[in-house]
XYZ file of C-alpha atoms in Angstrom:
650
model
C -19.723 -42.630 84.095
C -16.916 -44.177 82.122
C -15.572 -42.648 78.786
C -17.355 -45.416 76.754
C -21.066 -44.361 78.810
C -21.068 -41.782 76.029
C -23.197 -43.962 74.015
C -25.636 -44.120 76.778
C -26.361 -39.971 76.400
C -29.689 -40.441 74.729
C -30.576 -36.381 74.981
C -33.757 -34.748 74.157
C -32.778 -31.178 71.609
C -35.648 -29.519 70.708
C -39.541 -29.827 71.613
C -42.614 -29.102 70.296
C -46.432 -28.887 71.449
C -49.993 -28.812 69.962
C -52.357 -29.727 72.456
C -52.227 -33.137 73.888
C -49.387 -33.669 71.112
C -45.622 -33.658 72.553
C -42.814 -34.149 70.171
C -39.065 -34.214 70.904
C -36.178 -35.300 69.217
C -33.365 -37.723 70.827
C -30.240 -38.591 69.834
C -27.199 -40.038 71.071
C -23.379 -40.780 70.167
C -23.385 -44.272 68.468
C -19.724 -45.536 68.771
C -19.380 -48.229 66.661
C -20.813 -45.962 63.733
C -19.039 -42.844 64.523
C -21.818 -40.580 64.103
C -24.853 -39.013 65.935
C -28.417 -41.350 65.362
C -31.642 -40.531 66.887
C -35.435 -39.784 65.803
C -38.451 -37.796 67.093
C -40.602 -39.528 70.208
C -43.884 -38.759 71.102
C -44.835 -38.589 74.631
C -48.223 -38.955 75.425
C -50.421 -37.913 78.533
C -50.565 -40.919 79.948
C -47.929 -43.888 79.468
C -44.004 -44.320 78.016
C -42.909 -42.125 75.277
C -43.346 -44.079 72.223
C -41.111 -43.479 68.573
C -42.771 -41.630 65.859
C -39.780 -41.821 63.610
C -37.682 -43.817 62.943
C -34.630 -41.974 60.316
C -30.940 -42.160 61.049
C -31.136 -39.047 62.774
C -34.230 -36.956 62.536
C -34.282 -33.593 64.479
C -36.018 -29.551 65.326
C -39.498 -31.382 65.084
C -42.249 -28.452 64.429
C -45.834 -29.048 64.558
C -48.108 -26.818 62.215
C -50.816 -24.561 63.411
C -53.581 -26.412 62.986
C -52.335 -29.353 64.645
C -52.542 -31.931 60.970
C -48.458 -32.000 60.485
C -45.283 -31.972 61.415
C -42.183 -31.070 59.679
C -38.512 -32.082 60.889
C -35.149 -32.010 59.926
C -33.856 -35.505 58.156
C -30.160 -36.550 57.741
C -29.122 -39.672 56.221
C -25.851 -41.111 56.671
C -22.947 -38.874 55.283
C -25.639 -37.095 54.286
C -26.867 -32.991 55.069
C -30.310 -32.523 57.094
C -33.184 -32.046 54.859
C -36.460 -31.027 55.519
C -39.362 -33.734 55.814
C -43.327 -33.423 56.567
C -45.388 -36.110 57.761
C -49.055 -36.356 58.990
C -49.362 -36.015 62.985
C -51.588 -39.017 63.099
C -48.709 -40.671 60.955
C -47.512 -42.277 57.841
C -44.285 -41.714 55.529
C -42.378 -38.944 55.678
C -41.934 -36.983 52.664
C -39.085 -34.695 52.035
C -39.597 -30.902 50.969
C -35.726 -30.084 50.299
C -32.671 -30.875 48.467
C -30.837 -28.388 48.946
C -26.824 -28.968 48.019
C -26.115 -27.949 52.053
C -28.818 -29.022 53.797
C -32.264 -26.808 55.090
C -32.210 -25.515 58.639
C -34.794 -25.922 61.570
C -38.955 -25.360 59.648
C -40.869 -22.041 60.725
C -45.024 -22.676 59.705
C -46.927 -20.119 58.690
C -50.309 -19.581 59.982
C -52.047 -20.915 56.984
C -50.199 -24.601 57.884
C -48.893 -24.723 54.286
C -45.805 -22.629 54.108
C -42.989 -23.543 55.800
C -40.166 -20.675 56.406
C -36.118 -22.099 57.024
C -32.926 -20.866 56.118
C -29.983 -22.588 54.765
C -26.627 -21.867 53.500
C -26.620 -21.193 49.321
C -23.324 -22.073 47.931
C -21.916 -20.105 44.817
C -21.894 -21.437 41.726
C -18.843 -23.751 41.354
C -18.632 -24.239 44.962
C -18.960 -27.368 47.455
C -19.790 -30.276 44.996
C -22.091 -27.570 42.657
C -20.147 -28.254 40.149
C -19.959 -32.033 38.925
C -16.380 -33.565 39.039
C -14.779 -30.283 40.676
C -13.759 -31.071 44.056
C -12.600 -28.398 46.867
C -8.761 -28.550 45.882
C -10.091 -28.104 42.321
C -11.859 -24.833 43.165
C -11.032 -21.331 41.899
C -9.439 -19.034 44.738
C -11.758 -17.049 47.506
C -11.595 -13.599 47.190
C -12.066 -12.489 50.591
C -12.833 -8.564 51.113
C -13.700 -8.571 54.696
C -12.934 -10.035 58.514
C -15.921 -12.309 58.805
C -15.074 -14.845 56.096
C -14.834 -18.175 57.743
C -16.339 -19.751 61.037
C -15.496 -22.306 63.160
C -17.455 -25.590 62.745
C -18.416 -23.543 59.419
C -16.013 -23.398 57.281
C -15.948 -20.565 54.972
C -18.963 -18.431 55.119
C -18.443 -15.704 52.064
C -19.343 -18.020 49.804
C -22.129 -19.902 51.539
C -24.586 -17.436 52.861
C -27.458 -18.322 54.992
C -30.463 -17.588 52.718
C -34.269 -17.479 53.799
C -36.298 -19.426 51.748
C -40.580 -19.933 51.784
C -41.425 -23.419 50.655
C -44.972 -24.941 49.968
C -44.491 -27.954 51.997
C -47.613 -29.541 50.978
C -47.617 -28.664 47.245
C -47.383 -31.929 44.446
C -43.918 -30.851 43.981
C -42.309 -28.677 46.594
C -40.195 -25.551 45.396
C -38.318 -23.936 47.802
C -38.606 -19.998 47.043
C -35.296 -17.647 48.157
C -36.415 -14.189 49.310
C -32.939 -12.926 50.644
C -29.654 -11.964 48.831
C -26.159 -14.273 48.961
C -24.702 -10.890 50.384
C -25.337 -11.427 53.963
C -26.479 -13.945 56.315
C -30.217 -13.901 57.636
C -31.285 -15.516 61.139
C -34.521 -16.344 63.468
C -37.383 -16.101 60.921
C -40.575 -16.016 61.905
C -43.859 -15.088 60.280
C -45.561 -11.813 61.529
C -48.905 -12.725 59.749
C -49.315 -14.140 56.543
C -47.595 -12.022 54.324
C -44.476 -11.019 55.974
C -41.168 -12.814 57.933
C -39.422 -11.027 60.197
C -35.350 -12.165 60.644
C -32.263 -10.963 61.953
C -29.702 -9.492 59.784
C -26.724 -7.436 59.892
C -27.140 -3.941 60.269
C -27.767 -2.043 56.871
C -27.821 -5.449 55.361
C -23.754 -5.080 55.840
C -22.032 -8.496 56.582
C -19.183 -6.654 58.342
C -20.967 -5.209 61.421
C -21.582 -6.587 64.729
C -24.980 -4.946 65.052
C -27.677 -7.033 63.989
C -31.498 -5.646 63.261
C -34.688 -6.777 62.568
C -36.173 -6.539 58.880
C -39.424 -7.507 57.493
C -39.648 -9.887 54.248
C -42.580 -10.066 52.119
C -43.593 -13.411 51.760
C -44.116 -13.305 48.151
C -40.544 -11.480 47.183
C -38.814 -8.242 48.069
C -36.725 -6.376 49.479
C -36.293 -6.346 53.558
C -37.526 -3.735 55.121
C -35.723 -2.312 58.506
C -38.600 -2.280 61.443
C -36.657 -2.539 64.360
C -33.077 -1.036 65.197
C -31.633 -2.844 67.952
C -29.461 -1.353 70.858
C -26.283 -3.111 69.753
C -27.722 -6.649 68.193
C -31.336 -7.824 67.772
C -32.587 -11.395 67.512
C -35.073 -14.886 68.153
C -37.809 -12.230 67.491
C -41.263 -13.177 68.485
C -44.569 -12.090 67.443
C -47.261 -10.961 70.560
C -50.942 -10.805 69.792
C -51.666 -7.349 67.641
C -48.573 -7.375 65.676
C -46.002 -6.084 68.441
C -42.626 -8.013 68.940
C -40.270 -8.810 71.585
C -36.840 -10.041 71.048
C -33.201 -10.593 72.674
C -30.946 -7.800 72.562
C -27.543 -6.909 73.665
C -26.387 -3.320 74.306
C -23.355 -2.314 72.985
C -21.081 0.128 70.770
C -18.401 -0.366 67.984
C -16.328 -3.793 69.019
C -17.530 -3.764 72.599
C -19.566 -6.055 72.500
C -18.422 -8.824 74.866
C -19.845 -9.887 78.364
C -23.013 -8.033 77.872
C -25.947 -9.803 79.127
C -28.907 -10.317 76.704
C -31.931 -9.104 77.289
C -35.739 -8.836 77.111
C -36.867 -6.028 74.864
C -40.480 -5.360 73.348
C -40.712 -2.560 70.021
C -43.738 -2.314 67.597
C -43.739 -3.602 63.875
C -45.115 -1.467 61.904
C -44.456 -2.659 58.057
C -44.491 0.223 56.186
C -43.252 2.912 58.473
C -40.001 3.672 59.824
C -37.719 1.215 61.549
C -38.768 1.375 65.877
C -35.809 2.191 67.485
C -34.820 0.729 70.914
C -33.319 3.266 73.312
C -30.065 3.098 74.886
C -30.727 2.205 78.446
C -34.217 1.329 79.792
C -36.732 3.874 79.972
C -34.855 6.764 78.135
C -36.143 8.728 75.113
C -35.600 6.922 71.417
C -33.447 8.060 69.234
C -35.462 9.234 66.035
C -35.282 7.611 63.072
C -37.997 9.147 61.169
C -41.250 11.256 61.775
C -43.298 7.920 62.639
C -40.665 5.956 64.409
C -41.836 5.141 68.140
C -39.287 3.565 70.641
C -38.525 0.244 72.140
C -38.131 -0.908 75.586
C -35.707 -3.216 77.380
C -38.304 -5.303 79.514
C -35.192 -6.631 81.880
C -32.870 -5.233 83.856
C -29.539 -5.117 82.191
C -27.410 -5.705 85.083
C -29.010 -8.678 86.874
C -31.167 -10.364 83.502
C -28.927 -12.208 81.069
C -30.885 -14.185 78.327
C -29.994 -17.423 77.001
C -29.935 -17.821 73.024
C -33.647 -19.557 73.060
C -36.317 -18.134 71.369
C -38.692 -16.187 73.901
C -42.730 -17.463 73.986
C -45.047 -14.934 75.036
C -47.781 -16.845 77.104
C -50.393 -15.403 79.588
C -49.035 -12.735 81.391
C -46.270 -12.277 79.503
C -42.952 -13.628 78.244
C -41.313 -16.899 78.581
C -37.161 -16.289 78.619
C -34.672 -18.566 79.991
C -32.341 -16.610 82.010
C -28.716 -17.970 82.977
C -28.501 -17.727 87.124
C -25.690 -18.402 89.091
C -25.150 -21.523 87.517
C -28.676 -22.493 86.075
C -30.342 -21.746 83.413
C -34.039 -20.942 84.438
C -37.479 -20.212 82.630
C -38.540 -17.010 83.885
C -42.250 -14.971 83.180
C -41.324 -11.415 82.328
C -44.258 -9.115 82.440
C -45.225 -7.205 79.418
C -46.125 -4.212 81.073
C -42.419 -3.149 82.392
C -41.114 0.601 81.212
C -38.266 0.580 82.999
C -36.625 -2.919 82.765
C -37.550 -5.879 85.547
C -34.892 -7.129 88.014
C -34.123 -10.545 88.535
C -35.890 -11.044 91.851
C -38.993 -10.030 90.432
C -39.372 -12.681 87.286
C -40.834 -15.508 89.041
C -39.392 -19.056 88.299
C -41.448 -21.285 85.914
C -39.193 -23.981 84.997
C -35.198 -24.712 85.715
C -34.653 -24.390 88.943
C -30.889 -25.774 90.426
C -31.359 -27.163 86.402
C -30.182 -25.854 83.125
C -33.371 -25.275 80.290
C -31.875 -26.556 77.181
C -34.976 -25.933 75.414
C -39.009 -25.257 75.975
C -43.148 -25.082 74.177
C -45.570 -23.624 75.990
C -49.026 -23.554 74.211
C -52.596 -22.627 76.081
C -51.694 -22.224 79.467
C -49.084 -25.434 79.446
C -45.295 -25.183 79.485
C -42.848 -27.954 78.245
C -39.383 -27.643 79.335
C -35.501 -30.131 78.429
C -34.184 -29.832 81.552
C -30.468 -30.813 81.865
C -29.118 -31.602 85.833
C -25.731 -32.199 87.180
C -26.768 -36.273 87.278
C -28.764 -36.418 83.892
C -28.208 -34.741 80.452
C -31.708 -34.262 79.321
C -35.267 -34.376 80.754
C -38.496 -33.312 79.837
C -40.890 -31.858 82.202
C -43.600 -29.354 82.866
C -44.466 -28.343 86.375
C -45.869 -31.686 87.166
C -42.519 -32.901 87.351
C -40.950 -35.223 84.845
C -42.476 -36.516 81.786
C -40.049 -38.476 80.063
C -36.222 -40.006 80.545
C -34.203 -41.195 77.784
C -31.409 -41.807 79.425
C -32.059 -43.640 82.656
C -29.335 -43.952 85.712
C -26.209 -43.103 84.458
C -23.241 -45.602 85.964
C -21.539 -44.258 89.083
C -23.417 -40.749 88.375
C -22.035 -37.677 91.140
C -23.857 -34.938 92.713
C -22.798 -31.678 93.000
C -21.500 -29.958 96.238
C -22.195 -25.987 96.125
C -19.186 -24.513 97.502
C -18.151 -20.767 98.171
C -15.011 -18.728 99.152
C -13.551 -15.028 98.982
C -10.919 -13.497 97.055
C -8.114 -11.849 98.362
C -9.755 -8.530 97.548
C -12.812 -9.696 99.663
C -15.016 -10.342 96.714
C -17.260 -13.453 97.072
C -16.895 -16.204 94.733
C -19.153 -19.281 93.718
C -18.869 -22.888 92.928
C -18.729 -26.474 93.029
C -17.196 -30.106 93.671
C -17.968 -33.345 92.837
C -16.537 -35.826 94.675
C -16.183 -39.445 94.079
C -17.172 -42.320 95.745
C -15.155 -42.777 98.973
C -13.672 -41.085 101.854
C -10.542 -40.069 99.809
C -8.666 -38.134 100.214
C -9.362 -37.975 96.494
C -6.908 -35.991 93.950
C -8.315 -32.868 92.670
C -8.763 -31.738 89.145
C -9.435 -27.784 88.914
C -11.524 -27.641 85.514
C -11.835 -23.875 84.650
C -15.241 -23.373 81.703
C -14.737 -21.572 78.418
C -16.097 -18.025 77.714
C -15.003 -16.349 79.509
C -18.261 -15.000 79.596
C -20.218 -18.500 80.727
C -20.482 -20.753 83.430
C -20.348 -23.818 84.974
C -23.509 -25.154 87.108
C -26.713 -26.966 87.427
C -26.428 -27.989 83.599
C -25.119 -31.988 83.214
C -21.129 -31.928 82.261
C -19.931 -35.064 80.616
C -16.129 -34.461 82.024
C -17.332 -33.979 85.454
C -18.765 -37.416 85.612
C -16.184 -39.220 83.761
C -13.459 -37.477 86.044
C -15.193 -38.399 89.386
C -15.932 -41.976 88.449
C -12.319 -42.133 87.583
C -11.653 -41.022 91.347
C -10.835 -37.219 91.015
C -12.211 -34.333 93.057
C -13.395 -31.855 90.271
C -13.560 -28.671 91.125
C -15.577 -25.753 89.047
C -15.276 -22.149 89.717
C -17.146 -19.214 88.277
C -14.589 -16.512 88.700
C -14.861 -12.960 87.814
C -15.473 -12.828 84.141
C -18.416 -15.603 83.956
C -22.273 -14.917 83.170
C -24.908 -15.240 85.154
C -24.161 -13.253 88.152
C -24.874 -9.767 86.898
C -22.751 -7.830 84.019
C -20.671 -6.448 86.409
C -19.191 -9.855 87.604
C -19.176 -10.505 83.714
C -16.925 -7.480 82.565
C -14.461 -7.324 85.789
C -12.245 -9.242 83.769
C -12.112 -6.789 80.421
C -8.646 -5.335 80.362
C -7.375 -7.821 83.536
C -7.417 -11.142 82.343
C -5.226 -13.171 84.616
C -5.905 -10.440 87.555
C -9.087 -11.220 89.751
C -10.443 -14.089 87.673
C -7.044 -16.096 88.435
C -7.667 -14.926 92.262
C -10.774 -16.120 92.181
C -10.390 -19.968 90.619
C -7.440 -20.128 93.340
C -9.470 -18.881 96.131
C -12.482 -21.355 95.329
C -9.716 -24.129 94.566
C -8.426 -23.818 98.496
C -12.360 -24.203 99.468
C -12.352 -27.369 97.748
C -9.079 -28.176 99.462
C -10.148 -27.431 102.666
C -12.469 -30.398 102.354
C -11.064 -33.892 103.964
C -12.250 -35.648 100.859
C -9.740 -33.580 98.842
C -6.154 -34.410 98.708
C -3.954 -31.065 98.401
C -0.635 -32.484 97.410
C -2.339 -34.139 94.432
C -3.429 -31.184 92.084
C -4.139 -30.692 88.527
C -5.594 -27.972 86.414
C -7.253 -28.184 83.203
C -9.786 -26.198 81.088
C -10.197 -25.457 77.641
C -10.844 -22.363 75.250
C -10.795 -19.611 78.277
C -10.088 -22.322 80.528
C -7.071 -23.038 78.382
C -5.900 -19.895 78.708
C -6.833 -19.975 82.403
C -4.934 -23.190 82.644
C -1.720 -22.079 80.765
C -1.817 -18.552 83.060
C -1.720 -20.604 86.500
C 0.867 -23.043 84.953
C 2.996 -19.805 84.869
C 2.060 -17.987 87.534
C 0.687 -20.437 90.304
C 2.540 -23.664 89.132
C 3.918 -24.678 92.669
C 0.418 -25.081 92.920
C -0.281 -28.328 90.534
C 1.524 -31.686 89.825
C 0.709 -31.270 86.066
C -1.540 -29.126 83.265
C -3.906 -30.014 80.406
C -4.673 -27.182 78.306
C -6.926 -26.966 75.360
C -7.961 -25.336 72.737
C -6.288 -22.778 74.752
C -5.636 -18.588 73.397
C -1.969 -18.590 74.344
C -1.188 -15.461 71.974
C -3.217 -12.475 71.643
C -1.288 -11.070 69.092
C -1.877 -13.781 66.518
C -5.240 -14.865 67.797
C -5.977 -11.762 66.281
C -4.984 -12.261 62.822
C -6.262 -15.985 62.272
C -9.320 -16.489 65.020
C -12.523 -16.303 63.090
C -13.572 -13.741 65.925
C -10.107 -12.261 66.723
C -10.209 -9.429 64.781
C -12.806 -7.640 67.468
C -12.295 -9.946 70.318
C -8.947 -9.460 71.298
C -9.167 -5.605 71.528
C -12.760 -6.029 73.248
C -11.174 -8.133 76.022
C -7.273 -6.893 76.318
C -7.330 -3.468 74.362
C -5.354 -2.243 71.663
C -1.960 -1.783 72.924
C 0.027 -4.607 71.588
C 2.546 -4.621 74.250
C -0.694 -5.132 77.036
C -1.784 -7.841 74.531
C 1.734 -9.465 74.602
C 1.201 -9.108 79.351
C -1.998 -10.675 79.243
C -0.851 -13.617 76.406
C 0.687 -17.140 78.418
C 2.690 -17.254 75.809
C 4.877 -14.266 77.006
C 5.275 -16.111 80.184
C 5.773 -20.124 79.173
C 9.702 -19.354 80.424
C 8.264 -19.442 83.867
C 6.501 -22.806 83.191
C 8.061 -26.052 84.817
C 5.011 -28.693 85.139
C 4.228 -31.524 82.721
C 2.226 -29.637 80.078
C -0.105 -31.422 77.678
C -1.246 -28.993 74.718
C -4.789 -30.033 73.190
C -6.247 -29.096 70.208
C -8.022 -30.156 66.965
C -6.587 -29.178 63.529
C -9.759 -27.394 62.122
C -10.268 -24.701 65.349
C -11.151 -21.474 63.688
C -12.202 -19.867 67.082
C -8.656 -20.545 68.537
C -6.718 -21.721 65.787
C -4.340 -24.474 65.920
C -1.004 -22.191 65.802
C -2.246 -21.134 69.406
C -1.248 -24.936 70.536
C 2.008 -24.945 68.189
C 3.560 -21.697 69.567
C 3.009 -22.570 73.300
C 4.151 -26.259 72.512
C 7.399 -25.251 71.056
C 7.939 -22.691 73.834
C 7.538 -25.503 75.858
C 10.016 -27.856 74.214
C 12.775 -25.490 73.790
C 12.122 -24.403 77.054
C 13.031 -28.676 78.174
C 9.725 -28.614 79.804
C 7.995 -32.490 79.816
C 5.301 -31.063 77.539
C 2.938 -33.152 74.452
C 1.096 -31.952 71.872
C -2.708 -33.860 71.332
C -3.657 -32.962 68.390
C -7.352 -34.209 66.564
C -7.608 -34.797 63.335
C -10.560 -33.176 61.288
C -12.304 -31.177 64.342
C -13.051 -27.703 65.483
C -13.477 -25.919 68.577
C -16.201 -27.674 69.760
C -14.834 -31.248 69.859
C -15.727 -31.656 73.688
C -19.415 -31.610 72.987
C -20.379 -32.429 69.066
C -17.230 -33.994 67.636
C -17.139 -37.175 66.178
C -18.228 -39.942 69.110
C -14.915 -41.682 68.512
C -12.620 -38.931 69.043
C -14.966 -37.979 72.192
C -13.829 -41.323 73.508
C -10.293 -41.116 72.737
C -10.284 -37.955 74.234
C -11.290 -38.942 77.906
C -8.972 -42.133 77.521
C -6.186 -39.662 76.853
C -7.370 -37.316 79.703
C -7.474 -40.417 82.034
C -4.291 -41.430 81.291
C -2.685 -38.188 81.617
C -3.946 -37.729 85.321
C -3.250 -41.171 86.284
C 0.489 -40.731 85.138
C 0.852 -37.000 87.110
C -1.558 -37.530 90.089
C -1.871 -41.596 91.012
C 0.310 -41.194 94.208
């Protein structure tokens, strides 16, 4: 795959069934536009999926319960996603919204009529609501709290997310708000006709990290607590008589990183007291009131860690995708469980040695987007593929599973893709973000690019990554830089150890956690690599703290709160030791590592007379690598090419 292939990523998001009806939409990076196109496509039970529309980029299809529409998410060009309904057996689509920030992904309600969604509500005066004032023109934010602003966001104190009831098929829709502009609302879903369930922060407070569930009438009202989760509740689902199951995390105050998610089942009960999930599977509730009755975490919470999709109870229980060693796999988790199911024991639907991006299961059939380290999106059920929108990708690398063991003797997992060739190859160690995620089964545009290009890429999941138990996830809080640098280096001299592999031709790169990573072993290990390409790196904990949009709990989660331990674990505190050519990447509008992370370590670097540059995108955020514009995308791996080929061609 070469840097310009990007416009060949046609990827299936989201996916919907009703009967013989399959829906999903596609889109893909369109280059010459700079922006993201792509419609809905209908795949039918026999024969090539064929378009069913046909907007500039139409997406989070949703077919109604009795099987007569479909409603979808419409953006025009320049324009904010809007939501549309259309016949299933076609015609025009009509829009339902126009709302001044766009509608997010439609909910139905049973009665096929009422559509659910929530959307960010500006204040008055605020983004464009206020003809000829533009956002230099706007009064100042008063900000009263940490969680003001988000990256890819923007501000967020001034732009709730709202849940709004609309009467999609009325002569003249009117979107209805039922929540407040005091706090943000998440995951509705209808729990019968007259209520939505939605997660919100705990005691409606935007400041806390604990999020609930609360019932909201339909027709107007205040919500109405029903279940208190263990830490944070979420993507709540309603099972047949009225109970729910959700994903929950288990935590206290800040601690709340590297937790795996979880399974958990609690009555709703509208009306009475909030259920309360227990702390730790299988022990007694903590009361809430005199009819409160308790929760249960269906998983085990060492070995089961949930990915952020909504579960689907089916026959014989649950749908959940589950991150594993790498994949990301559809497992059935029994409904029956008091004392919370191990891994081993949820048997493996979908997603095997694959990564489930998304899934619809309806009467006894299950629809799965499988992404694989050779394609970016399929869809399939357990017959095997249904449809590919992408085809062969050029020059296209499988993965080699590799393992090793740290110098502690603890065992550690990965993999390499090679190029074409007998080599030996030079070798680009690409540490993931996180640190609590992975690298695996899932497609990864970079390792593609980088192995057609003729690099070994190497990908570790050291100490501190998800999906191989919590343990492995929280070795690294209050050691970052300890056993999860051990561990990239030990799985780095597997790869090595190969004769495809060249070891005097070494570079390491990551970005986020794998900046940091990349910055650390720079210091520490740099005798080790011919150069270094960090991005959107943490280099500082100190200031991370005061100007990340999560900083303010996740630097004292991870490092604690002693400053001077923050300062040990920080590269920053150690770029003196750094010699390498250093190339410091980041994107001016990162509010999850803000851009003074890049500036500090750059001038370090520079005063320091290291060979170091600053990249730095215009316009982006954190998450540049995998939903900025298509153009920068492109620069990107051109600049990433041309790096390596300068510090590793001979």
């Amino acid at each position: 795959m070469r840097p310009e292939d990007l416009a060949l990523l046609h990827v299936p998001g989201s996916v919907t069934l009703h009967d013989d009806l399959l829906l999903v939409d596609v889109a893909h990076p369109d280059l010459k536009a700079d922006a993201y196109r792509g419609g809905l496509w209908r795949i039918p039970p026999q024969g090539p999926p064929v378009p069913f529309t046909h907007g500039d980029l139409d997406t989070a299809p949703s077919i109604s319960p009795d099987g007569a529409w479909v409603a979808f998410l419409r953006a025009t060009a320049g324009g904010r996603p809007q939501l549309h309904v259309m016949p299933t057996g076609g015609g025009e689509p009509r829009p339902v919204t126009d709302l001044p920030l766009g509608a997010g992904a439609p909910v139905w309600a049973p009665d096929s009529r009422r559509i659910a969604f929530v959307a960010r509500t500006p204040e008055a005066g605020r983004y464009g609501t206020e003809e000829g004032v533009g956002a230099a023109a706007e009064a100042p934010r008063r900000i009263t709290g940490f969680r003001y602003r988000s990256d890819n966001v923007g501000f967020v104190q001034d732009r709730r997310k709202v849940l709004y009831v609309v009467n999609a098929l009325a002569d003249i829709p009117q979107p209805v708000p039922l929540t407040g502009d005091r706090y943000d609302v998440d995951d509705p879903c209808w729990h019968g006709d007259e209520h939505l369930l939605v997660s919100a922060p705990r005691d409606l407070d935007p400041e806390s990290l604990n999020t609930d569930l609360y019932a909201v009438p339909a027709l107007g009202g205040e919500p109405v607590p029903v279940v208190r989760g263990p830490g944070s509740a979420a993507r709540p689902a309603v099972l047949p008589g009225g109970d729910v199951v959700f994903l929950g995390t288990e935590f206290s105050g800040i601690d709340a990183v590297a937790r795996n998610t979880g399974l958990y089942r609690a009555p709703v009960r509208i009306g009475a007291a909030p259920a309360t999930v227990p702390t730790g599977a299988g022990s007694a509730p903590v009361p809430t009131g005199a009819e409160s009755t308790p929760g249960v975490r269906l998983t085990e919470e060492e070995s089961v860690d949930c990915e952020s999709l909504t579960p689907i109870p089916v026959e014989g229980g649950v749908l959940v995708a589950v991150r594993v060693r790498g994949a990301v796999e559809l497992r059935l988790v029994p409904l029956d469980s008091s004392t919370g199911v191990p891994l081993g024991k949820l048997p493996v639907v979908l997603g095997e040695r694959s990564a489930v991006k998304a899934f619809a299961a309806r009467r006894g059939r299950t629809v799965a987007v499988l992404s694989t380290p050779e394609h970016p999106g399929l869809v399939a059920d357990a017959g095997g593929t249904l449809a590919d929108f992408c085809g062969p990708l050029p020059a296209a690398r499988p993965l080699r599973e590799i393992t090793a063991v740290a110098p502690d003797g603890y065992p550690v997992h990965g993999w390499v893709a090679l190029p074409e060739g007998e080599g030996p190859h030079p070798v680009l160690l690409n540490v993931h973000g996180g640190p609590f995620h992975q690298h695996g089964w899932g497609f990864l545009d970079e390792t593609q690019v980088y192995a057609a290009a003729g690099y070994a890429v190497v990908l570790p999941n050291p100490r501190g990554s998800a999906g191989y138990g919590q343990a492995h996830g929280r070795s690294v809080v209050g050691a970052l830089g300890t056993v999860d640098a051990d561990d990239v280096l030990a799985l780095l001299d597997a790869a090595l150890a190969l004769p495809e592999c060249d070891a005097d031709r070494v570079g390491v790169m990551g970005g986020s956690y794998g900046g940091f990573m990349t910055s650390w072993l720079a210091a520490h290990h740099g005798e080790r690599f011919r150069a270094a390409w960090s991005e959107r790196a943490v280099n500082a904990w100190d200031s991370f703290t005061g100007s990340s949009d999560i900083g303010w709990f996740f630097a004292e989660a991870y490092c604690g709160p002693d400053p001077e331990t923050q300062r040990a674990m920080s590269p920053l505190q150690h770029a003196d030791r750094i010699t390498l050519p250093f190339a410091v990447v980041h994107s001016e509008e990162d509010w999850r590592c803000p851009v003074e992370q890049a500036q500090r370590m750059y001038v370090a670097l520079r005063r320091n007379g290291v060979p170091a540059e600053f990249l730095l995108f215009p316009g982006e955020g954190h998450e540049l690598t995998r939903s900025g514009r298509p153009r920068h995308r492109l620069q990107r791996f051109e600049a990433v090419l041309e790096w390596w080929s300068r510090h590793l061609a001979s």
